[in-house]
XYZ file of C-alpha atoms in Angstrom:
412
model
C -6.521 -10.067 -23.895
C -7.194 -12.465 -20.950
C -6.758 -11.164 -17.435
C -4.113 -13.825 -16.661
C -2.192 -12.944 -19.792
C -2.269 -9.244 -18.984
C -1.051 -9.636 -15.519
C 1.767 -12.184 -16.212
C 3.004 -9.864 -19.009
C 3.127 -6.925 -16.450
C 5.187 -9.110 -14.072
C 7.979 -9.140 -16.761
C 8.828 -5.629 -16.005
C 11.266 -4.995 -13.246
C 9.815 -2.004 -11.317
C 11.495 -2.262 -7.925
C 11.678 1.093 -6.056
C 14.490 2.162 -3.822
C 14.591 3.779 -0.464
C 18.104 5.107 -1.031
C 17.290 7.110 -3.998
C 16.513 10.909 -4.190
C 14.958 10.935 -7.684
C 11.326 10.793 -8.599
C 10.524 8.021 -9.486
C 13.160 6.447 -7.300
C 14.304 4.179 -10.086
C 14.371 4.780 -13.802
C 13.279 1.304 -14.596
C 9.809 2.085 -13.260
C 9.383 4.464 -16.119
C 10.042 1.719 -18.670
C 6.850 0.093 -17.483
C 5.012 3.474 -17.119
C 5.672 4.235 -20.766
C 4.414 0.747 -21.753
C 1.224 1.310 -19.725
C 0.774 4.761 -21.377
C 0.823 3.184 -24.760
C -1.456 0.280 -23.710
C -4.012 2.736 -22.290
C -4.044 4.627 -25.463
C -4.368 1.499 -27.619
C -7.201 0.324 -25.429
C -9.119 3.438 -26.127
C -8.613 5.479 -22.974
C -8.595 9.135 -23.430
C -6.702 12.107 -22.015
C -3.749 9.806 -21.312
C -0.809 11.744 -19.687
C 2.450 10.462 -18.215
C 3.983 13.466 -16.206
C 7.623 14.132 -15.529
C 7.470 12.378 -12.057
C 6.144 9.125 -13.550
C 2.409 9.528 -12.703
C 0.100 8.190 -15.335
C -3.435 9.353 -15.750
C -6.266 8.482 -18.123
C -10.043 8.661 -18.712
C -12.823 6.371 -19.851
C -15.527 8.691 -20.929
C -19.038 8.496 -19.691
C -21.321 5.937 -21.475
C -25.007 6.860 -21.104
C -27.695 5.284 -23.365
C -30.795 6.135 -21.351
C -32.160 9.688 -22.319
C -33.108 10.336 -18.618
C -29.679 9.336 -17.487
C -27.987 11.557 -20.191
C -29.827 14.665 -18.716
C -28.109 13.872 -15.290
C -24.579 13.411 -16.745
C -23.352 16.599 -14.968
C -24.570 15.399 -11.598
C -22.896 12.060 -11.804
C -19.730 11.663 -9.741
C -16.435 11.105 -11.483
C -14.939 8.016 -9.986
C -11.209 7.120 -9.811
C -9.273 3.834 -9.632
C -5.691 3.945 -8.578
C -2.812 1.336 -8.329
C 0.942 1.608 -7.948
C 3.394 -0.054 -10.384
C 6.468 -0.255 -8.285
C 7.342 -3.416 -6.353
C 8.904 -3.847 -3.007
C 12.675 -3.225 -2.323
C 12.485 -6.269 0.080
C 12.841 -8.850 -2.634
C 13.944 -8.975 -6.240
C 11.541 -8.235 -8.990
C 13.921 -8.952 -11.805
C 13.316 -11.933 -14.242
C 10.050 -12.916 -12.543
C 8.921 -16.377 -13.817
C 5.270 -16.477 -13.212
C 3.232 -19.683 -13.977
C -0.359 -20.831 -13.343
C -1.084 -23.716 -10.981
C -4.444 -24.937 -12.356
C -7.040 -26.196 -9.943
C -4.903 -26.111 -6.944
C -5.438 -29.350 -4.957
C -4.478 -28.086 -1.455
C -1.154 -29.704 -1.308
C 2.571 -28.389 -1.481
C 3.354 -26.216 -4.504
C 6.920 -26.848 -5.729
C 7.984 -23.436 -6.987
C 11.456 -24.810 -8.132
C 13.619 -27.708 -6.970
C 13.965 -27.319 -3.199
C 11.680 -24.251 -2.975
C 8.158 -25.224 -1.858
C 5.008 -23.241 -0.812
C 3.301 -25.492 1.702
C -0.127 -24.884 3.357
C 1.598 -26.023 6.538
C 3.592 -22.784 6.592
C 1.195 -20.818 4.463
C -2.399 -21.896 5.548
C -3.927 -19.161 3.492
C -3.319 -21.444 0.429
C -6.174 -23.627 1.599
C -8.683 -20.796 1.071
C -8.019 -21.166 -2.631
C -8.347 -24.934 -3.230
C -9.754 -25.674 -6.690
C -8.718 -22.222 -7.990
C -5.990 -21.317 -10.460
C -3.080 -19.781 -8.709
C -0.361 -17.622 -10.275
C 2.954 -18.252 -8.439
C 6.653 -17.462 -8.752
C 9.623 -19.880 -9.266
C 10.688 -19.149 -5.624
C 13.571 -16.742 -6.572
C 11.570 -13.418 -6.774
C 8.431 -11.832 -5.681
C 5.492 -12.110 -8.043
C 4.666 -8.375 -8.231
C 0.880 -8.855 -7.724
C 1.418 -6.024 -5.201
C 0.285 -4.059 -7.073
C 0.497 -5.157 -10.788
C -2.653 -7.343 -10.121
C -4.415 -4.023 -9.255
C -3.368 -2.482 -12.508
C -4.387 -5.445 -14.519
C -7.739 -5.531 -12.882
C -8.404 -1.849 -13.566
C -7.358 -2.227 -17.165
C -9.517 -5.308 -17.575
C -12.482 -3.541 -16.070
C -11.980 -0.454 -18.353
C -11.779 -2.834 -21.467
C -14.859 -4.623 -20.282
C -16.884 -1.314 -20.006
C -15.504 -0.118 -23.367
C -16.795 -3.456 -24.866
C -20.186 -3.306 -23.219
C -21.720 0.038 -24.150
C -25.057 -1.174 -22.706
C -23.518 -0.661 -19.219
C -24.236 2.983 -18.227
C -21.488 4.755 -16.252
C -20.249 8.175 -15.667
C -16.806 9.545 -16.313
C -14.088 7.181 -14.910
C -10.458 8.213 -14.205
C -7.575 5.846 -13.736
C -4.178 6.565 -12.333
C -1.009 4.468 -11.915
C 1.866 5.861 -9.832
C 5.430 4.913 -8.743
C 7.142 4.518 -5.291
C 4.178 3.433 -3.106
C 6.348 0.726 -1.602
C 8.725 3.401 -0.109
C 5.881 5.552 1.249
C 6.189 8.254 -1.569
C 3.466 7.155 -3.937
C 1.037 10.021 -3.082
C 3.644 12.670 -2.526
C 3.501 13.870 -6.190
C -0.048 12.780 -7.085
C -1.894 15.633 -8.736
C -5.379 15.426 -7.222
C -6.524 18.529 -9.026
C -5.542 17.045 -12.457
C -7.166 13.663 -11.480
C -10.366 15.502 -11.011
C -12.455 12.855 -9.143
C -15.200 13.218 -6.564
C -13.806 10.123 -4.859
C -11.554 7.132 -5.748
C -10.469 3.630 -4.728
C -6.990 2.207 -4.535
C -7.015 -1.361 -5.846
C -4.156 -2.402 -3.610
C -5.654 -4.856 -0.982
C -5.093 -8.420 -0.246
C -7.406 -11.580 -0.365
C -10.982 -11.685 -1.497
C -13.464 -9.201 -0.181
C -10.819 -7.122 1.799
C -12.159 -3.537 2.137
C -10.060 -1.126 4.092
C -10.755 2.504 5.169
C -9.091 2.648 8.443
C -5.300 2.638 8.813
C -2.629 3.645 11.201
C -1.730 7.105 12.137
C 2.081 7.074 11.481
C 5.226 9.105 12.505
C 8.888 8.442 12.313
C 11.217 9.365 15.086
C 15.057 9.862 15.109
C 16.702 9.870 18.492
C 20.163 11.384 18.618
C 22.686 10.835 21.569
C 25.714 12.793 22.256
C 28.340 11.362 24.491
C 31.840 12.025 25.726
C 34.720 9.563 24.846
C 37.470 9.015 27.278
C 40.007 6.210 27.545
C 37.973 3.493 29.374
C 40.837 2.983 31.872
C 40.408 6.491 33.135
C 36.758 7.118 32.361
C 35.236 7.266 35.852
C 33.050 10.381 36.238
C 34.126 11.508 32.711
C 32.753 9.171 30.101
C 29.302 9.275 28.620
C 28.770 6.373 26.350
C 26.204 7.362 23.776
C 25.525 3.851 22.613
C 24.830 2.576 26.164
C 22.544 5.583 26.828
C 20.681 4.727 23.615
C 19.936 1.258 24.893
C 18.807 2.738 28.095
C 16.360 4.948 26.159
C 15.098 1.899 24.228
C 14.426 -0.022 27.481
C 12.337 2.918 28.830
C 9.725 2.227 26.149
C 6.832 -0.127 26.854
C 8.164 -3.635 26.278
C 4.830 -5.071 25.126
C 4.033 -2.273 22.641
C 6.073 -3.584 19.783
C 4.970 -5.203 16.465
C 5.792 -8.750 17.713
C 3.208 -8.454 20.530
C 0.429 -6.456 18.989
C -2.480 -7.016 16.574
C -5.676 -5.494 15.287
C -6.108 -1.936 16.344
C -3.166 -2.138 18.922
C -0.454 0.437 18.209
C 3.380 0.144 18.815
C 6.797 1.627 18.793
C 9.071 -0.067 16.300
C 12.811 0.156 16.488
C 13.910 0.096 12.844
C 17.563 0.910 13.159
C 20.444 1.728 15.624
C 23.867 2.993 14.944
C 26.728 4.671 16.920
C 29.435 4.356 19.474
C 30.697 6.042 22.569
C 30.513 9.694 21.192
C 27.408 9.567 19.038
C 24.428 7.183 18.640
C 21.150 7.195 16.870
C 17.960 5.165 17.214
C 15.334 5.113 14.496
C 11.675 4.373 15.197
C 8.294 4.170 13.648
C 5.307 5.133 15.760
C 1.892 3.623 14.909
C -1.686 3.807 16.338
C -5.234 3.733 14.906
C -6.511 6.061 17.607
C -5.387 9.584 17.006
C -5.380 10.667 20.628
C -3.270 7.553 21.608
C -1.015 8.363 18.641
C -0.496 11.920 19.893
C 0.338 10.411 23.367
C 2.996 8.031 21.836
C 4.779 10.907 20.207
C 4.704 12.896 23.402
C 6.015 9.869 25.294
C 8.934 9.675 23.056
C 9.817 13.368 23.872
C 9.274 12.855 27.526
C 11.775 9.896 27.606
C 14.305 12.079 25.873
C 13.769 14.721 28.537
C 14.431 12.153 31.286
C 17.607 11.134 29.612
C 18.765 14.683 29.497
C 17.699 15.354 33.092
C 19.810 12.279 34.204
C 22.908 12.748 31.988
C 22.868 16.519 31.094
C 21.250 18.936 28.668
C 21.831 18.105 24.972
C 22.734 14.425 25.591
C 19.478 13.325 23.916
C 17.458 14.947 21.296
C 14.387 13.486 19.577
C 12.961 14.429 16.228
C 9.464 13.138 15.446
C 7.860 13.703 12.087
C 4.294 12.877 11.177
C 4.022 10.610 8.063
C 0.337 10.057 7.524
C -3.035 9.813 9.378
C -5.881 7.488 9.722
C -8.131 7.878 6.577
C -11.197 6.981 8.621
C -11.668 10.667 9.703
C -11.959 11.615 6.006
C -14.163 8.641 5.096
C -16.754 9.040 7.785
C -18.209 12.188 6.343
C -18.753 10.317 2.908
C -19.969 6.874 4.074
C -21.907 6.563 0.815
C -18.669 5.609 -0.913
C -18.243 2.669 1.379
C -21.890 1.597 0.774
C -21.286 1.746 -2.918
C -18.371 -0.623 -2.943
C -20.131 -2.972 -0.451
C -23.097 -3.114 -2.877
C -20.617 -3.663 -5.756
C -18.977 -6.509 -4.050
C -22.335 -8.061 -3.106
C -23.446 -7.874 -6.789
C -20.214 -9.775 -7.573
C -20.953 -12.438 -5.036
C -18.411 -11.240 -2.764
C -18.721 -10.802 1.097
C -16.981 -7.608 2.213
C -14.340 -8.172 4.835
C -13.801 -4.756 6.544
C -10.709 -4.666 8.609
C -8.187 -1.970 9.748
C -4.896 -1.769 7.812
C -1.965 -2.274 10.123
C 0.038 -0.033 7.821
C -0.796 2.644 5.396
C -1.849 3.144 1.690
C -1.560 5.808 -0.920
C -5.243 6.185 -0.240
C -4.608 7.380 3.265
C -2.466 10.346 2.090
C -4.741 11.014 -0.784
C -7.741 11.208 1.577
C -5.942 13.916 3.425
C -5.220 15.763 0.137
C -9.048 16.009 -0.455
C -9.553 12.696 -2.398
C -11.458 10.258 -0.268
C -9.813 6.849 -1.149
C -10.683 3.544 0.408
C -8.748 0.387 -0.455
C -10.120 -2.696 -2.238
C -8.836 -6.265 -2.649
C -6.673 -7.515 -5.450
C -6.221 -11.108 -4.549
C -2.512 -10.686 -3.737
C -1.389 -12.980 -0.777
C 2.138 -13.216 0.823
C 3.409 -10.183 -1.032
C 6.917 -8.855 -0.836
C 8.425 -12.321 -1.050
C 8.966 -15.424 -3.305
C 5.900 -17.203 -1.756
C 3.651 -14.498 -3.131
C 0.608 -15.744 -5.091
C -2.660 -14.532 -6.501
C -5.823 -16.386 -7.411
C -7.147 -15.844 -10.977
C -10.704 -16.382 -9.720
C -10.221 -13.654 -7.106
C -8.717 -11.258 -9.540
C -11.809 -11.788 -11.689
C -14.076 -10.929 -8.758
C -12.061 -7.700 -8.330
C -12.621 -6.837 -11.938
C -16.409 -7.463 -11.459
C -16.316 -5.338 -8.313
C -14.630 -2.377 -10.204
C -17.260 -2.671 -13.103
C -20.110 -2.689 -10.539
C -18.824 0.376 -8.806
C -19.023 2.158 -12.095
C -22.522 1.190 -12.986
C -25.063 3.971 -12.702
C -27.622 1.365 -11.801
C -26.087 0.887 -8.386
C -26.924 3.691 -5.908
């Protein structure tokens, strides 16, 4: 099967996850695709294929060793894993995706459907792919390249290795999981069952992206308790929780917000606010690449809450700060050889690595702290989570080559 056919077929499955669900996976429709993938993995010759009760799918491509000296070293070869998630973002519909290929993109506007246009004026990243074949939507849904492109690339690479027994490789494990888009993808991942020395998430963006540094992340809920009194007789009696909440928000650094930060700069991001006079609540996410600065940010939230209580009374403000994930860099640094390996694999595929910090997180970050070092590699997906999402077929092919090269025993 061609890579483009495999990927476009995957996009026909609606696998949107849901933040409002308490089930695992968060939506039952994800399991429809998971079962299809399970059957496909078996039919393509992967072994030990298991779909567990939580929707996590595992499989194995056995070692292929033809050189007698290599065969003697089989037990010393690392078991390498490749991971992608099959859910798509709740931010945009993934139902009835109508993907099509724009052959030899000429650098102009792409009419997705009447009145819906992807223009390089608004999306200049299109110009990096002039002359390539772009897979796009019809402008009414997302494409789902995040991360069905990753799944297609892993499956295509496994089939290539299967069909080329002259390529020596050790045992390879693959895994596909639900609910990454709602931050739950690694929560039920069975690292012990996966049984890898290290792995790579195939979940990055454009050509050459290699990521092994991400935000440290926490969430914060700030609760405010007020006193409601008739406003005509409120002097000296009323405590307006909603107004105090806005005061709290204004006490945080005005420039340390997503709209005004980039690169390794961290932020406080107000994600929600509710309430009235008697009760109010603010929801924040806290992000920073630097662990020490991250801890300072969490402490700052609590100090502001203490100042509010000192001003208005004990119990008026209460902050609950919960860590979400940490910067995988501290787990990758001790095993730098896995970064060198992927850089060599990219170079062998004619790809220049573009190492950059993730202004977000990946399943790989959580997996790295569960004992599975797991950097992130490009898929070719661009403008994901929306109707202007696209992926270059040529970049997808480079991702397949990179995966194959990582597996080769001929690379260090």
